[in-house]
PDB file of C-alpha atoms in Angstrom:
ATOM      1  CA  UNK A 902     -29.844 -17.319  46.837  1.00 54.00           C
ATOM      2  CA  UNK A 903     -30.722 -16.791  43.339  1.00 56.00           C
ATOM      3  CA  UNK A 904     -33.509 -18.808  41.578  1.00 58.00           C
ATOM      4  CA  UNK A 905     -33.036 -19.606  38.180  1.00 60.00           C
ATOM      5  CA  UNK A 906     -35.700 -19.196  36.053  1.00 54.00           C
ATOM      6  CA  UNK A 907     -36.266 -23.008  35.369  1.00 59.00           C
ATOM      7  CA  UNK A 908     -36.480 -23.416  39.455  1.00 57.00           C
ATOM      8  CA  UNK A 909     -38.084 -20.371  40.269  1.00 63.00           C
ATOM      9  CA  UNK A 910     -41.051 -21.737  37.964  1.00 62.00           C
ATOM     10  CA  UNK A 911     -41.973 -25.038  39.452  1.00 65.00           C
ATOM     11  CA  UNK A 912     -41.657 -23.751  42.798  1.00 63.00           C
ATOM     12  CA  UNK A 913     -44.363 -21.267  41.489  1.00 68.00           C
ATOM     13  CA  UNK A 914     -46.201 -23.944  40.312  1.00 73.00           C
ATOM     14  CA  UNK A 915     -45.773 -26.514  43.334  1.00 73.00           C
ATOM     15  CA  UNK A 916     -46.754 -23.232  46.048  1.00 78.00           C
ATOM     16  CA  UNK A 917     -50.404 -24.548  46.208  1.00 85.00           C
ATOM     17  CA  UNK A 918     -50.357 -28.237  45.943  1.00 85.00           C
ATOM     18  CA  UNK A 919     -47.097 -27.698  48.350  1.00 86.00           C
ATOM     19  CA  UNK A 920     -49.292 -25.525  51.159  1.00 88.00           C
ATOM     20  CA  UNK A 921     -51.984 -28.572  50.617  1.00 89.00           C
ATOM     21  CA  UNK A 922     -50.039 -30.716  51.076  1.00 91.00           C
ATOM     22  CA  UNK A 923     -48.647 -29.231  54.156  1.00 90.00           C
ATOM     23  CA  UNK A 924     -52.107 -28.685  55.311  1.00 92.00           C
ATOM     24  CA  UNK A 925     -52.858 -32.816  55.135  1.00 91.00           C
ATOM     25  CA  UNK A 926     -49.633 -33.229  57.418  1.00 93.00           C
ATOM     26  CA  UNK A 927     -49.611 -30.191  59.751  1.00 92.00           C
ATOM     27  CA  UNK A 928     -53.560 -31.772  60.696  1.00 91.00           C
ATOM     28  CA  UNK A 929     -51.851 -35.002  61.041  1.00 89.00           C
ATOM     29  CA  UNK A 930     -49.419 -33.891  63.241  1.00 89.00           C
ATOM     30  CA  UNK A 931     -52.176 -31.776  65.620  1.00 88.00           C
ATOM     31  CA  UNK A 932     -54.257 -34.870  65.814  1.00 85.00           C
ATOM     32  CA  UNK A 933     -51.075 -36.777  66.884  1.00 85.00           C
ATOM     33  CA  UNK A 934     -50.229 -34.173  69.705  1.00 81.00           C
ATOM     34  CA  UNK A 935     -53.646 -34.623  71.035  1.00 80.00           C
ATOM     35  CA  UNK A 936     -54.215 -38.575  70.632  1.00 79.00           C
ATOM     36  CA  UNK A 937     -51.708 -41.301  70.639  1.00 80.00           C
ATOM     37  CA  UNK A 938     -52.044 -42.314  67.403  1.00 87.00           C
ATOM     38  CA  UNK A 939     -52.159 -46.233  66.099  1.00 91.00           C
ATOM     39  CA  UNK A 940     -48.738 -47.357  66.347  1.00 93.00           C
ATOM     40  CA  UNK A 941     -47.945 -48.992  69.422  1.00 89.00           C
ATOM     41  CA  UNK A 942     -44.612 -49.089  70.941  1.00 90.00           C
ATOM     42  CA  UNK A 943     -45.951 -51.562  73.685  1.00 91.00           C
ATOM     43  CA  UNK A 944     -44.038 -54.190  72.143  1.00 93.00           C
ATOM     44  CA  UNK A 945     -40.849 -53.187  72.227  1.00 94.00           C
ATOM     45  CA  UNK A 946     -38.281 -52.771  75.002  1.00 92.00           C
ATOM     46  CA  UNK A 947     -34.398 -52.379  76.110  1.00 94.00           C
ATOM     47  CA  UNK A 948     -33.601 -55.018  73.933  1.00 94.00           C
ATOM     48  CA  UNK A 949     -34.550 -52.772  71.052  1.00 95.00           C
ATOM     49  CA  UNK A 950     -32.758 -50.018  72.142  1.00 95.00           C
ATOM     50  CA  UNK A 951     -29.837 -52.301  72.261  1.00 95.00           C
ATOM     51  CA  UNK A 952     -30.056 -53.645  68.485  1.00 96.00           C
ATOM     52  CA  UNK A 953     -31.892 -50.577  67.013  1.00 95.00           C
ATOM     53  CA  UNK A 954     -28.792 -47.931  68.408  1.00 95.00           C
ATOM     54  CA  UNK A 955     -26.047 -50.951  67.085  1.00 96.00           C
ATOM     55  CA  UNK A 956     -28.587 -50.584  63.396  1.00 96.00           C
ATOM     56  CA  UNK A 957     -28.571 -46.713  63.580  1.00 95.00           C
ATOM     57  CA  UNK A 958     -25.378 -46.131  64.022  1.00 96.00           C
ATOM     58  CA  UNK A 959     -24.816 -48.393  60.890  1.00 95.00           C
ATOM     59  CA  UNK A 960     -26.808 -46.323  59.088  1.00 96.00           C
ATOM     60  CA  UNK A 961     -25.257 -43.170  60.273  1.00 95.00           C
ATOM     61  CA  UNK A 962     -21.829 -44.409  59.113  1.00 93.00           C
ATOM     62  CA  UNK A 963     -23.394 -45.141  55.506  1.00 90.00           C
ATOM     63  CA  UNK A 964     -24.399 -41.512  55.400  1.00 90.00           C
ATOM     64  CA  UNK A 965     -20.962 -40.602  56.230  1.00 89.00           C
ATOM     65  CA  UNK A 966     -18.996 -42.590  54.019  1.00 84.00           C
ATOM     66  CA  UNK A 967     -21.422 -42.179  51.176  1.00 80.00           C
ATOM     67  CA  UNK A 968     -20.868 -38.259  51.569  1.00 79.00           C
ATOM     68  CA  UNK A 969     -17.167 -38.448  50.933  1.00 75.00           C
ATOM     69  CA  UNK A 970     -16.524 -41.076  48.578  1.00 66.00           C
ATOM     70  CA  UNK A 971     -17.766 -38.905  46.222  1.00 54.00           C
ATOM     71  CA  UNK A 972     -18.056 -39.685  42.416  1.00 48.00           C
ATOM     72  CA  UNK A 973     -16.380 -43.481  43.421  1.00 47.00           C
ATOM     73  CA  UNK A 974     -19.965 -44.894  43.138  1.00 52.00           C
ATOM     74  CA  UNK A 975     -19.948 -44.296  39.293  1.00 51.00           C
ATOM     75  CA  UNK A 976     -18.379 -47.442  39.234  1.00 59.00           C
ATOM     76  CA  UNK A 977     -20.888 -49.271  41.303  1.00 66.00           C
ATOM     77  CA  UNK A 978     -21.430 -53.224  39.091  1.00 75.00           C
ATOM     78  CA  UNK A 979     -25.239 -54.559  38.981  1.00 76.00           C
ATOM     79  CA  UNK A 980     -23.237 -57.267  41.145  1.00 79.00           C
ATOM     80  CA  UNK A 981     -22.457 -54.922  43.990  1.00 81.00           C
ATOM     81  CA  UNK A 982     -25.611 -53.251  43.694  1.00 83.00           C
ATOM     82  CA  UNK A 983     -27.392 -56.545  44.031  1.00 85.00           C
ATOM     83  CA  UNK A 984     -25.557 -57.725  47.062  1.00 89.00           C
ATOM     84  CA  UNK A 985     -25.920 -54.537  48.869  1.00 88.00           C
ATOM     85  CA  UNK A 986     -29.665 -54.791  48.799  1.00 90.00           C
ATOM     86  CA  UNK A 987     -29.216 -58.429  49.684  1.00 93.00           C
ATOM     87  CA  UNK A 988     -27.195 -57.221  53.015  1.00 94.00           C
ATOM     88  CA  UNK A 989     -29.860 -54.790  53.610  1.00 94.00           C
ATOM     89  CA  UNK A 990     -33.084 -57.787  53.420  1.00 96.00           C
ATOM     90  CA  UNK A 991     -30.818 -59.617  55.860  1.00 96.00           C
ATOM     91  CA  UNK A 992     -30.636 -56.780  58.414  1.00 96.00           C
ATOM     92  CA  UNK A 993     -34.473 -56.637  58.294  1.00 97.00           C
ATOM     93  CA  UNK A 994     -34.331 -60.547  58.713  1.00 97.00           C
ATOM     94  CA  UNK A 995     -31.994 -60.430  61.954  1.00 96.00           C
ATOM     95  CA  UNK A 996     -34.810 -57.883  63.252  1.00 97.00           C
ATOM     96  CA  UNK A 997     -37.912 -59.888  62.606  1.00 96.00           C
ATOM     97  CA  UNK A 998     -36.310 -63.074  63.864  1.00 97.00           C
ATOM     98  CA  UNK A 999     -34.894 -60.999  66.953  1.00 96.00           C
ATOM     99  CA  UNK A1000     -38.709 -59.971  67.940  1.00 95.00           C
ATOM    100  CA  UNK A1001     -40.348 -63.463  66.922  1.00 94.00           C
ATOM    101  CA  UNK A1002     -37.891 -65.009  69.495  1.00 94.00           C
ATOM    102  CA  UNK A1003     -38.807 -62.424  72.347  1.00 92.00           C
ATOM    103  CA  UNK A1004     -42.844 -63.390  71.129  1.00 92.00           C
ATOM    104  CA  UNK A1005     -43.251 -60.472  69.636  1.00 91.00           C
ATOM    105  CA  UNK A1006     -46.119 -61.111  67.450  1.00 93.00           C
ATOM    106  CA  UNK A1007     -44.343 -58.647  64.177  1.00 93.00           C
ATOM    107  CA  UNK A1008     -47.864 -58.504  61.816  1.00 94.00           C
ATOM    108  CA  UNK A1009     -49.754 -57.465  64.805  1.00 92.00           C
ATOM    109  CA  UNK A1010     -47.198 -54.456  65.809  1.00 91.00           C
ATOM    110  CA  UNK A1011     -46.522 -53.468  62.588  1.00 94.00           C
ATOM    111  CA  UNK A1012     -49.626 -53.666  60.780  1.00 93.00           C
ATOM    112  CA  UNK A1013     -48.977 -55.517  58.134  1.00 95.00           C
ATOM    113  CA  UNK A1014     -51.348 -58.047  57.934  1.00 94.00           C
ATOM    114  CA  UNK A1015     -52.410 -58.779  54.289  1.00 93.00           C
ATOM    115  CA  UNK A1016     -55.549 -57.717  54.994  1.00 94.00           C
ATOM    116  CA  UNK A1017     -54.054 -54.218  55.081  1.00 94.00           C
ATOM    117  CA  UNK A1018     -52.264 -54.155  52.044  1.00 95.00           C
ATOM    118  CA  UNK A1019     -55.346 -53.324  50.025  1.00 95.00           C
ATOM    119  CA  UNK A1020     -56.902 -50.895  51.812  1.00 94.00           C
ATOM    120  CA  UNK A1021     -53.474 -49.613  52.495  1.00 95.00           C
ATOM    121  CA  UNK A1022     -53.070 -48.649  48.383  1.00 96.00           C
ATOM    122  CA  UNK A1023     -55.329 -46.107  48.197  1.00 96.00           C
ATOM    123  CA  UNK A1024     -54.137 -44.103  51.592  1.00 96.00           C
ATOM    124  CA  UNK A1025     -50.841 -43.857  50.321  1.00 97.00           C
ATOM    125  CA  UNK A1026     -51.404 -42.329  47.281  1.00 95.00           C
ATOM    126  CA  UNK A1027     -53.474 -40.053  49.416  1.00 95.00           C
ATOM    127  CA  UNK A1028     -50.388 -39.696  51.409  1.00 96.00           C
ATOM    128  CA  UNK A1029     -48.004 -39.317  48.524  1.00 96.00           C
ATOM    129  CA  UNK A1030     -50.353 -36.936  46.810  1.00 95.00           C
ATOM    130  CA  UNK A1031     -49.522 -34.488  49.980  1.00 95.00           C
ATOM    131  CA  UNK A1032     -46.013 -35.116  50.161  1.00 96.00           C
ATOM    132  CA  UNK A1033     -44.425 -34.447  46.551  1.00 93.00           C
ATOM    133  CA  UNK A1034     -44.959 -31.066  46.168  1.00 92.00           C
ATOM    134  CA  UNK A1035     -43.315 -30.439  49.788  1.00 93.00           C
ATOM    135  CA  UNK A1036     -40.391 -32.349  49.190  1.00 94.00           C
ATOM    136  CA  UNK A1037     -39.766 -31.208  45.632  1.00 89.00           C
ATOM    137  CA  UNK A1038     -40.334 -27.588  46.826  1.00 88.00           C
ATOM    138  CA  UNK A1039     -37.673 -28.205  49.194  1.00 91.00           C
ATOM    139  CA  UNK A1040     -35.551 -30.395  46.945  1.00 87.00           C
ATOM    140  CA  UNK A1041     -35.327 -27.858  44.734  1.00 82.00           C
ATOM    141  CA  UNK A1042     -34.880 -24.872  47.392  1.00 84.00           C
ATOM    142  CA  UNK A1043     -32.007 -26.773  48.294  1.00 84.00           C
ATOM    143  CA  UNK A1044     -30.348 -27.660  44.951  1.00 78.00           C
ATOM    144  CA  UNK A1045     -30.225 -23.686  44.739  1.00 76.00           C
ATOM    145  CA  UNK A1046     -29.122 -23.071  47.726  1.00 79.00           C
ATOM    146  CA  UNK A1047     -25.932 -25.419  47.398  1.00 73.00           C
ATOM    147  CA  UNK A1048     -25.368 -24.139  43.518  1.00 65.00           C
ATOM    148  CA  UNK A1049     -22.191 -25.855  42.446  1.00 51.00           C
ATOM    149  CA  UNK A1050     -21.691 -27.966  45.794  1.00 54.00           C
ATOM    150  CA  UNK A1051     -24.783 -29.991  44.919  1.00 58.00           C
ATOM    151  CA  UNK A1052     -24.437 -33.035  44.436  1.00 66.00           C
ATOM    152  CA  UNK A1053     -26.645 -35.804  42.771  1.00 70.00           C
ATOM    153  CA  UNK A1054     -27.769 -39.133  45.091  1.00 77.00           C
ATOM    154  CA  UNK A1055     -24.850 -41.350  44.315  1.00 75.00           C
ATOM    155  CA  UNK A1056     -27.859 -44.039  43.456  1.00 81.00           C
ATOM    156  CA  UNK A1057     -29.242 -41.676  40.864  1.00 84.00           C
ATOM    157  CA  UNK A1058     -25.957 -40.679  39.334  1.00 84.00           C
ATOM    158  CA  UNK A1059     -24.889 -44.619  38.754  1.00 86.00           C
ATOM    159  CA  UNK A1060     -29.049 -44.792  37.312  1.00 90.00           C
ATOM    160  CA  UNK A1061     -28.504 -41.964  35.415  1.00 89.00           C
ATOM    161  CA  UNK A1062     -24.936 -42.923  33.684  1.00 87.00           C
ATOM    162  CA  UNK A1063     -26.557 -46.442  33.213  1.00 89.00           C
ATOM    163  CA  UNK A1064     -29.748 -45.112  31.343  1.00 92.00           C
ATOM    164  CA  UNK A1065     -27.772 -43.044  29.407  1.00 88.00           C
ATOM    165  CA  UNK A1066     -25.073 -45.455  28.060  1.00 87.00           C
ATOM    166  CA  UNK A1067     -27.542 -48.044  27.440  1.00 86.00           C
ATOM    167  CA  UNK A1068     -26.364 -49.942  30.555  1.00 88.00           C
ATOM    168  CA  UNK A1069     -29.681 -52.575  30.978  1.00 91.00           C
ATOM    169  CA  UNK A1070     -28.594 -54.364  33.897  1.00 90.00           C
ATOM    170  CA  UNK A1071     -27.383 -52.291  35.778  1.00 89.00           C
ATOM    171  CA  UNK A1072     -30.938 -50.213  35.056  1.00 92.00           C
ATOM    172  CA  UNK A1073     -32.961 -53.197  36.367  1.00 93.00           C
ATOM    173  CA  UNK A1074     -30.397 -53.605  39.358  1.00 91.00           C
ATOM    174  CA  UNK A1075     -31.233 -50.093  40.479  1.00 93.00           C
ATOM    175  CA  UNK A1076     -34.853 -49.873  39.800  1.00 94.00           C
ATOM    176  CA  UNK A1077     -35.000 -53.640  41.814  1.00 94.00           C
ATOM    177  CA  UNK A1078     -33.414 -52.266  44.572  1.00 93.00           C
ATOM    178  CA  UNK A1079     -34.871 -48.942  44.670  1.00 94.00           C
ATOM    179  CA  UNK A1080     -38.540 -49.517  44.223  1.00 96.00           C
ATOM    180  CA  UNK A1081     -38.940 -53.272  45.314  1.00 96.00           C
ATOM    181  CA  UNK A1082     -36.054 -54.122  48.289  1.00 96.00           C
ATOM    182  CA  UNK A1083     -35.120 -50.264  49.997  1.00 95.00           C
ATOM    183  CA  UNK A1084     -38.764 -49.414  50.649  1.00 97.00           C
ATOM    184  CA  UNK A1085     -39.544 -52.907  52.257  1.00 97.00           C
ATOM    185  CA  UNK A1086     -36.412 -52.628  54.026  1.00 97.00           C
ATOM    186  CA  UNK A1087     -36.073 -48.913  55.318  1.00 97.00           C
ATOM    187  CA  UNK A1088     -39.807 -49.041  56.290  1.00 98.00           C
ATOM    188  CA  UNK A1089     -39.829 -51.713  58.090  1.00 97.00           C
ATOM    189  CA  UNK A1090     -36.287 -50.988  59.998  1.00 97.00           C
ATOM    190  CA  UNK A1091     -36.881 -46.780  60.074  1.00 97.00           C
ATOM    191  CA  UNK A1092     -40.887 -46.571  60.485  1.00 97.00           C
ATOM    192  CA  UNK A1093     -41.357 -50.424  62.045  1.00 95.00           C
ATOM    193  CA  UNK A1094     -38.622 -50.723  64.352  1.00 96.00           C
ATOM    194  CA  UNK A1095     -36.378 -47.621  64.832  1.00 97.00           C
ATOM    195  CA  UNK A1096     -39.771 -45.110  65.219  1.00 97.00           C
ATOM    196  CA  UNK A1097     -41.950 -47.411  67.383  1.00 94.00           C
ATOM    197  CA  UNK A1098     -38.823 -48.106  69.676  1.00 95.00           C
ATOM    198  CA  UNK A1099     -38.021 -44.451  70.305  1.00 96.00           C
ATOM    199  CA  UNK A1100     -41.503 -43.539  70.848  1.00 94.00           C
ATOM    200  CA  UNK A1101     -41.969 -46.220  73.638  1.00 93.00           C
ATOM    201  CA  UNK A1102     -39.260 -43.777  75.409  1.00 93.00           C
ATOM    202  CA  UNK A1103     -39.084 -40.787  73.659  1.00 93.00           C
ATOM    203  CA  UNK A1104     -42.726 -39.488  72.674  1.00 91.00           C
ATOM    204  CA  UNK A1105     -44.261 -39.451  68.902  1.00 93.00           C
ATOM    205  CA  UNK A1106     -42.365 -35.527  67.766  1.00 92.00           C
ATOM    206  CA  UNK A1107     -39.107 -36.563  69.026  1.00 94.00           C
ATOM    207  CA  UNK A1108     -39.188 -39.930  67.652  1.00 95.00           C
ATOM    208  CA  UNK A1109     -40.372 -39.202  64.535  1.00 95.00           C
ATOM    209  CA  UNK A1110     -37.494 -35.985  64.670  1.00 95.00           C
ATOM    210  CA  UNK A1111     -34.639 -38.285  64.946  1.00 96.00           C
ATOM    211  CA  UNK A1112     -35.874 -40.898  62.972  1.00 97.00           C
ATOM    212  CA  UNK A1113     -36.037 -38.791  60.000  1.00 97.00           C
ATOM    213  CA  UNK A1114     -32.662 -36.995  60.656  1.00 97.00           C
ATOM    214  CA  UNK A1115     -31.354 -40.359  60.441  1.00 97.00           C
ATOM    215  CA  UNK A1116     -33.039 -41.406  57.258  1.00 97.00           C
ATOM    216  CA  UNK A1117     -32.528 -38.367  55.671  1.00 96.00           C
ATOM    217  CA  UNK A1118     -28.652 -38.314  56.627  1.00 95.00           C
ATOM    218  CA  UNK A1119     -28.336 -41.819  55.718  1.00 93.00           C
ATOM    219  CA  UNK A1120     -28.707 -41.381  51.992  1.00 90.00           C
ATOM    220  CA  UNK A1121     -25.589 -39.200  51.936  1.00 84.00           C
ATOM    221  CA  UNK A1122     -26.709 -36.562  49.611  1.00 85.00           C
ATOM    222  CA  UNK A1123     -26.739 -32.874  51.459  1.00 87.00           C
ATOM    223  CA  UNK A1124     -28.651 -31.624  48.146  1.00 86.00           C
ATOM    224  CA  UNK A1125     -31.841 -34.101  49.093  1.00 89.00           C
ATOM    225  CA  UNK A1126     -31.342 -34.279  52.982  1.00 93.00           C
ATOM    226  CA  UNK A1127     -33.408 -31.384  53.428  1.00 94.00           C
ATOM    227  CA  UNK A1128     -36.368 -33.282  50.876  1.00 95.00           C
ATOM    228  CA  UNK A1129     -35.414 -36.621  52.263  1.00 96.00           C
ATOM    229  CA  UNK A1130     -36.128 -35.485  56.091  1.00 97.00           C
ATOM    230  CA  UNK A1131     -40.076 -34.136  55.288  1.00 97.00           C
ATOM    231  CA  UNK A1132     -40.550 -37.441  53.411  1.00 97.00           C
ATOM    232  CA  UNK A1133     -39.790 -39.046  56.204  1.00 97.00           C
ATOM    233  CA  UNK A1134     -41.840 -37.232  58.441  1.00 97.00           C
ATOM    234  CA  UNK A1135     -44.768 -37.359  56.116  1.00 97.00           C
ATOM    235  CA  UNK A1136     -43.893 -41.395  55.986  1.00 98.00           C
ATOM    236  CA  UNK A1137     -44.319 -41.058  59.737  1.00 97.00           C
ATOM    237  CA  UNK A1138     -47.515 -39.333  60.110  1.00 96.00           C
ATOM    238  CA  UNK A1139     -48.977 -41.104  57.567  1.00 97.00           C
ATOM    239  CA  UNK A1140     -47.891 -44.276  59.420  1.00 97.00           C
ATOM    240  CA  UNK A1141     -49.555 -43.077  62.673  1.00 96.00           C
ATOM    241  CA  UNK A1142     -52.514 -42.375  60.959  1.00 94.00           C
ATOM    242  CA  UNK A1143     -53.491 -45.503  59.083  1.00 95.00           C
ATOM    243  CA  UNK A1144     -51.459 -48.002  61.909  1.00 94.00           C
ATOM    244  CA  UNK A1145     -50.476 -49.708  59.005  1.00 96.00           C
ATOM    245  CA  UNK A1146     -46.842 -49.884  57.615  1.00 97.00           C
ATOM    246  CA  UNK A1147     -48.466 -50.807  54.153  1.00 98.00           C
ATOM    247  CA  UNK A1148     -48.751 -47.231  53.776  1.00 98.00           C
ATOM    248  CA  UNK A1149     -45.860 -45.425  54.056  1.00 98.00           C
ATOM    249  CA  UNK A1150     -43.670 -48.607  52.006  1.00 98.00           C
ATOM    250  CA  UNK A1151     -46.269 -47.876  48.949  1.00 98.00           C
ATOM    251  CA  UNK A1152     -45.902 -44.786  49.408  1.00 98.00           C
ATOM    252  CA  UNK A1153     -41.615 -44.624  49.445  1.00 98.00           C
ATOM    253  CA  UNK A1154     -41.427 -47.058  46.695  1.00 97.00           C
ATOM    254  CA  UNK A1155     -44.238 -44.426  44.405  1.00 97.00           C
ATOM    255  CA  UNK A1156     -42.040 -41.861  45.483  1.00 96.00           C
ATOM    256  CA  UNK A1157     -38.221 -43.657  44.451  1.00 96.00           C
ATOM    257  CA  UNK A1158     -40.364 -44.914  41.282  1.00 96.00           C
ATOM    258  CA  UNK A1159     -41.417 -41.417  40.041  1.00 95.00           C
ATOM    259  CA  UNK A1160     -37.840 -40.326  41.327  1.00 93.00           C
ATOM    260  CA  UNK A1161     -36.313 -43.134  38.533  1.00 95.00           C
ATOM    261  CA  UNK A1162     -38.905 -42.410  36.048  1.00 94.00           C
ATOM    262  CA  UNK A1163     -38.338 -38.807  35.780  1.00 91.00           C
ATOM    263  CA  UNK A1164     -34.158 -39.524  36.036  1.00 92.00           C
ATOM    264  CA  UNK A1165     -34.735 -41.822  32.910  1.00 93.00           C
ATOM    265  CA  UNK A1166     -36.590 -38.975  30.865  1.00 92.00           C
ATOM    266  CA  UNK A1167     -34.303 -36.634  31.642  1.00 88.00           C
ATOM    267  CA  UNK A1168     -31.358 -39.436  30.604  1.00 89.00           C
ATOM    268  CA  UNK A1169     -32.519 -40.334  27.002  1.00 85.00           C
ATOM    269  CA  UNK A1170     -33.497 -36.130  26.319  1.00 83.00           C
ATOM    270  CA  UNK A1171     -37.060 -36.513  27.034  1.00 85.00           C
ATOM    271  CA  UNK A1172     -37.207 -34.555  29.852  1.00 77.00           C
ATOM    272  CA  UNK A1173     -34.649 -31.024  30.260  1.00 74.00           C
ATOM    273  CA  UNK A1174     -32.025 -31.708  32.978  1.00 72.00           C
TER     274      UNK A1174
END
């Protein structure tokens, strides 16, 4: 593997913020081996593992499909985009309503009482501050690594066509979905219910192992699965340590915000491709 010279210089530039970074999370992840950390699984049972395997294997199908339909989502309307994230909200409905009918009380487990949200801000740009420079080390290590195989997010292509065409709707349909709906969503089925399910059984590394394969493999894009898995597991420890699922959805929609930002520079010639 060969580094051009354009990648071979922010990786230069993103070694020390990236071994910070990894710092932050490695200390997480010690003081997670050693306490139980402050999500509780206690809540959830068989049930879960019933609806959550049905849900990931869902998911797991997206990943596949999305990985060889290839450049078909260039076509994707605001319309479809829309509905999809509509589908997606109603998934995370049939799994709130499915725990408030077993008495689950879902604020409680999760953490997201309101009087989390604020506090919850400021941790996750803490959070997010760590985990950039890891994933875009590895983003990047990647997009080298696969050369000419790469291939964009299909979101980010159809965001990247639409910003550069002048395509407004279909700008505000993505950034919507991206930043507002799929962090709400994702969190609350990948962090909230998938995660605190598997630990009841599984144990925190495992858990938080497979939970991130899964997320990562979801998205369907081999040249950010690598990136996409240590988000995830940052999301994860960052979720254990605050016990608050405020955090890690701040942080993911930051992270697909400054993801759309920088794909929008880069559209109109602001930014070098």
């Amino acid at each position: 593997m060969n580094f051009t010279k354009p990648a071979l210089f922010f990786v230069a530039l993103l070694v020390l913020p990236a071994v910070a970074g990894g710092i932050y999370f490695f200390c997480g992840l010690m003081d997670l081996r050693t306490r139980k950390g402050r999500v509780s699984e206690s809540y959830f049972g068989l049930p879960d593992i019933f609806l959550g395997g049905l849900l990931a294997a869902y998911f797991g199908y997206v990943g596949f499909y999305s990985m060889r339909r290839n450049d078909a989502v260039a076509d994707l309307k605001p319309e479809l985009l829309l509905s999809n994230a509509a589908f997606m909200l109603a998934m995370l409905v049939v799994v709130v309503f499915f725990a408030l009918m077993r008495r689950i009380p879902v604020s409680e487990a999760a953490g997201t009482e309101w009087r989390h949200f604020g506090p919850g801000i400021p941790r996750a740009l803490v959070g997010l501050a760590g985990a950039l420079p890891l994933v875009w080390v590895v983003n990047l290590t990647s997009a080298e690594w696969l050369s000419e195989r790469a291939q964009e997010q299909s979101l980010l292509m159809v965001f990247r066509k639409a910003c550069s065409t002048g395509e407004w709707s279909t700008v505000g349909a993505v950034a919507l979905s991206a930043v507002l709906i799929a962090p709400l969503v994702e969190e609350g089925l990948f962090r909230g219910y998938f995660y605190g399910t598997l630990k009841r059984y599984f144990g925190s590394l495992l858990s938080a192992g497979f939970t991130s394969a899964l997320f990562a493999f979801s998205h369907g894009s081999p040249v950010v699965m690598a990136g996409l898995f240590v988000l995830s597991l940052c999301l994860t420890l960052s979720y254990e340590r605050h016990g608050s699922l405020w955090v890690p959805i701040v942080m993911h929609s930051s992270f697909n915000a400054l993801s759309l930002l920088t794909v929008y520079l880069q559209a109109r010639g602001i930014l070098p491709r």
